[in-house]
PDB file of C-alpha atoms in Angstrom:
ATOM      1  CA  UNK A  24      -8.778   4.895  12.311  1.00 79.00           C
ATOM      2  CA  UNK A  25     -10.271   2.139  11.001  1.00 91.00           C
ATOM      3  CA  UNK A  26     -10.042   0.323   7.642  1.00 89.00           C
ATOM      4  CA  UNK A  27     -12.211   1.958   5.196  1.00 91.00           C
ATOM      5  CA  UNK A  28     -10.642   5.385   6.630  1.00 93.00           C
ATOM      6  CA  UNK A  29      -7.254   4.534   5.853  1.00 92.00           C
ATOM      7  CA  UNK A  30      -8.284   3.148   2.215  1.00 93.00           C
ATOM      8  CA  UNK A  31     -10.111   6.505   1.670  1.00 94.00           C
ATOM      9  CA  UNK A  32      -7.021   8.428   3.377  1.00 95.00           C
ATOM     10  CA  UNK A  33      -4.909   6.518   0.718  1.00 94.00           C
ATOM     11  CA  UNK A  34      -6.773   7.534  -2.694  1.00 95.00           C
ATOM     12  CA  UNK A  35      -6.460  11.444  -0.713  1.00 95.00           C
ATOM     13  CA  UNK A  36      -3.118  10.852  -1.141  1.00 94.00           C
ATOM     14  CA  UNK A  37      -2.941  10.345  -4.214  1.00 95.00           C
ATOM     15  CA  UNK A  38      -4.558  13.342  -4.960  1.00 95.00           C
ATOM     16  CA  UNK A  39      -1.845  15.295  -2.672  1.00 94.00           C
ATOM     17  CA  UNK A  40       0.841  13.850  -4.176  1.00 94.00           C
ATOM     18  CA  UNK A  41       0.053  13.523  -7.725  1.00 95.00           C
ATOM     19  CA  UNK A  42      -1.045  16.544  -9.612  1.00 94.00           C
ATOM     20  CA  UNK A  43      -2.044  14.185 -12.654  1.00 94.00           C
ATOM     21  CA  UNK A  44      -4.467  12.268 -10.903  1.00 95.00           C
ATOM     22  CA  UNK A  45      -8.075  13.685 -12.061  1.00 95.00           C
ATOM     23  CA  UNK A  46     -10.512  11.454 -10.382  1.00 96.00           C
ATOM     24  CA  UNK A  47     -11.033   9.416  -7.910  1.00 95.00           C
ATOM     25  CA  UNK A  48     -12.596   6.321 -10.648  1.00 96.00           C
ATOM     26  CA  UNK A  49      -9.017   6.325 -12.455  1.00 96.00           C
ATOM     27  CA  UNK A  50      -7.242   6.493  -8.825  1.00 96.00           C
ATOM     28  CA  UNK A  51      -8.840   3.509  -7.940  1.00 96.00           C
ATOM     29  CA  UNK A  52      -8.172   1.700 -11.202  1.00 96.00           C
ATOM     30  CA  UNK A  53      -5.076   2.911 -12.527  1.00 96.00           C
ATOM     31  CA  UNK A  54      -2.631   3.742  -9.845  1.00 97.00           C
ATOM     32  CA  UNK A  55      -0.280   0.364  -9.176  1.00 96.00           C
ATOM     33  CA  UNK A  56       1.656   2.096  -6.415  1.00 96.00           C
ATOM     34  CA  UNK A  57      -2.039   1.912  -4.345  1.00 97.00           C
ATOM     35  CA  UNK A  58      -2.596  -1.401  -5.288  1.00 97.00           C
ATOM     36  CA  UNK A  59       0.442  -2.721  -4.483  1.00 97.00           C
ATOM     37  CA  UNK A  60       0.155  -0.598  -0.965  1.00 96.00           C
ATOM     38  CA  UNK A  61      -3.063  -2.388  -0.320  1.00 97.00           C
ATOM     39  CA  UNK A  62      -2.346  -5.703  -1.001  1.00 97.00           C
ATOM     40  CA  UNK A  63       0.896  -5.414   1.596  1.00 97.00           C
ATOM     41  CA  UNK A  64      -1.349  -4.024   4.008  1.00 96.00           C
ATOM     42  CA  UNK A  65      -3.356  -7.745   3.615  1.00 97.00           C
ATOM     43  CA  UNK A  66      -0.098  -9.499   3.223  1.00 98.00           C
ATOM     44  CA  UNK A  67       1.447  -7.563   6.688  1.00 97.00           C
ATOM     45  CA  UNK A  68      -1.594  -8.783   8.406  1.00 97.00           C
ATOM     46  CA  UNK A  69      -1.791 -11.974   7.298  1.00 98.00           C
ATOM     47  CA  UNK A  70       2.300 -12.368   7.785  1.00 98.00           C
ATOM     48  CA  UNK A  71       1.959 -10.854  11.770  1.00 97.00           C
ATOM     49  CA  UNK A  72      -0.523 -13.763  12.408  1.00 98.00           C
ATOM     50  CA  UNK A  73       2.112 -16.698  11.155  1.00 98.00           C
ATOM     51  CA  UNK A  74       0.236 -16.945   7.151  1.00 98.00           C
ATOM     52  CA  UNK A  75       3.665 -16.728   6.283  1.00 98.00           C
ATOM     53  CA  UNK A  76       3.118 -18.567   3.056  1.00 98.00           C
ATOM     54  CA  UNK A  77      -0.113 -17.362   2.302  1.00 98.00           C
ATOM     55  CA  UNK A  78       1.059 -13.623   2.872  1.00 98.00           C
ATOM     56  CA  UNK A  79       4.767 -14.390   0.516  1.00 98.00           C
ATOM     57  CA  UNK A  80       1.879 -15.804  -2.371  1.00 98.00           C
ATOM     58  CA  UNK A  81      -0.330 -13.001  -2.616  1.00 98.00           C
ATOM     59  CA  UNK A  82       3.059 -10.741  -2.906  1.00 97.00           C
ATOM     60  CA  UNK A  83       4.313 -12.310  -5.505  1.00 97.00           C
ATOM     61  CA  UNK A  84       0.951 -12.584  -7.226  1.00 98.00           C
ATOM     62  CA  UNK A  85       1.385  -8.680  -6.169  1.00 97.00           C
ATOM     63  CA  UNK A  86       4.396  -8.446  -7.900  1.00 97.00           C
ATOM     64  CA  UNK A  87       3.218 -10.203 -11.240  1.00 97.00           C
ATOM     65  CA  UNK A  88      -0.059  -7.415 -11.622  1.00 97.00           C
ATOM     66  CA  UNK A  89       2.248  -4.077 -10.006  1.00 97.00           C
ATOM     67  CA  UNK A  90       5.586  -4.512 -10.863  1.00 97.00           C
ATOM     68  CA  UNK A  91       6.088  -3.517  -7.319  1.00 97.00           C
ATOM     69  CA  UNK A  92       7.505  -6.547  -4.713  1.00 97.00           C
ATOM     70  CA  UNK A  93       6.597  -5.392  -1.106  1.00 97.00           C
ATOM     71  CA  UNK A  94       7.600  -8.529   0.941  1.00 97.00           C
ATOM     72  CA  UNK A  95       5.122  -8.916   3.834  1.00 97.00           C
ATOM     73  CA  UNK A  96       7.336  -8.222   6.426  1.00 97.00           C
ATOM     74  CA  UNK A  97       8.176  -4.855   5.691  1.00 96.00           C
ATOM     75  CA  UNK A  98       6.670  -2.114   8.260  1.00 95.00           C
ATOM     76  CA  UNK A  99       4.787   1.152   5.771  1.00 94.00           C
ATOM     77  CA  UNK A 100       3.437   3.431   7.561  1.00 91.00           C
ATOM     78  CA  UNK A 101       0.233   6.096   6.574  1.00 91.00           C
ATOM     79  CA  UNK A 102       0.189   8.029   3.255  1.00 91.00           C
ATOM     80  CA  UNK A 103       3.183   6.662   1.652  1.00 92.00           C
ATOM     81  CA  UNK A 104       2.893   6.955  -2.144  1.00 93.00           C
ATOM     82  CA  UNK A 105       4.548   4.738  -4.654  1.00 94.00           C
ATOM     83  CA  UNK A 106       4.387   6.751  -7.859  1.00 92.00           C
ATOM     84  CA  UNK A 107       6.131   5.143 -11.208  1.00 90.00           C
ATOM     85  CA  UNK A 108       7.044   2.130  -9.614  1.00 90.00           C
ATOM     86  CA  UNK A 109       8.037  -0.439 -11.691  1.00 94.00           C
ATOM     87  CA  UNK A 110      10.574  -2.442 -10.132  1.00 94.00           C
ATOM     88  CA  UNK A 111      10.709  -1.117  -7.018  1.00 93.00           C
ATOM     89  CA  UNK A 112      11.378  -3.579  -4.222  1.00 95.00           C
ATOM     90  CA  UNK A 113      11.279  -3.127  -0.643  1.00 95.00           C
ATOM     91  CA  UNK A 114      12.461  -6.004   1.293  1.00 95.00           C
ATOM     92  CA  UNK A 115      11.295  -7.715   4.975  1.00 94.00           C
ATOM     93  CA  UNK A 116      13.418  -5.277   7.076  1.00 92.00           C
ATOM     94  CA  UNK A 117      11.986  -2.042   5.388  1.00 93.00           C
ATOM     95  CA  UNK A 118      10.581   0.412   8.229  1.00 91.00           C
ATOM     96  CA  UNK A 119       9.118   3.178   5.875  1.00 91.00           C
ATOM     97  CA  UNK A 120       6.957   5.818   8.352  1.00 86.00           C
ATOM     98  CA  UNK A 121       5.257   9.086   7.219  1.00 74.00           C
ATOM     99  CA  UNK A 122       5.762  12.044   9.290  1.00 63.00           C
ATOM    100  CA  UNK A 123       2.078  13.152  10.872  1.00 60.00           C
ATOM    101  CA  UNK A 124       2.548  17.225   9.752  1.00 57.00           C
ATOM    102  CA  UNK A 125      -1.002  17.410  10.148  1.00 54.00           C
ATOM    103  CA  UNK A 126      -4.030  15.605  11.100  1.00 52.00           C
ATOM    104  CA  UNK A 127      -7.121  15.762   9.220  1.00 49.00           C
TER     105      UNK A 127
END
């Protein structure tokens, strides 16, 4: 799967798992939980290639926007959904996978 799959296969998500989301416009604008989700994705990358300070600023700067601190080092796998989450924090030894129950 490549990148711009998985960002599409995130906003899809959304629309699984949140009955209030109504298009995909405020998705993309008004759901923190995907932002945040995103910008660990960069921050995980930039982290496994030894950016280690680089990744740890652009969570924080994460944090500040979300309200959500995903350190860089912390494994997420496909459609996970962070709904509500102010103050959520999931630290460098987080493994959080998604069960495959189907494949689209």
């Amino acid at each position: 799967m490549n990148k711009f799959q998985l960002l599409k296969e995130d906003v899809k998500t959304v629309f699984q798992k949140d009955p209030a989301a109504r298009s995909w416009i405020e998705v993309l604008l008004c759901y923190p939980g995907l932002h945040a989700i995103w910008s660990h994705r960069f921050a995980h990358y930039l982290w496994k290639h030894k950016f280690f300070f680089i990744a740890r600023l652009l969570s924080h700067i994460t944090r500040f926007f979300t309200g959500i601190e995903i350190h860089p080092g912390a494994k997420i796998g496909r459609r996970f959904f962070i709904d509500h989450g102010m103050g959520i924090v999931i630290g460098e030894t987080t493994e959080i996978e998604t069960l495959l129950l189907w494949e689209q």
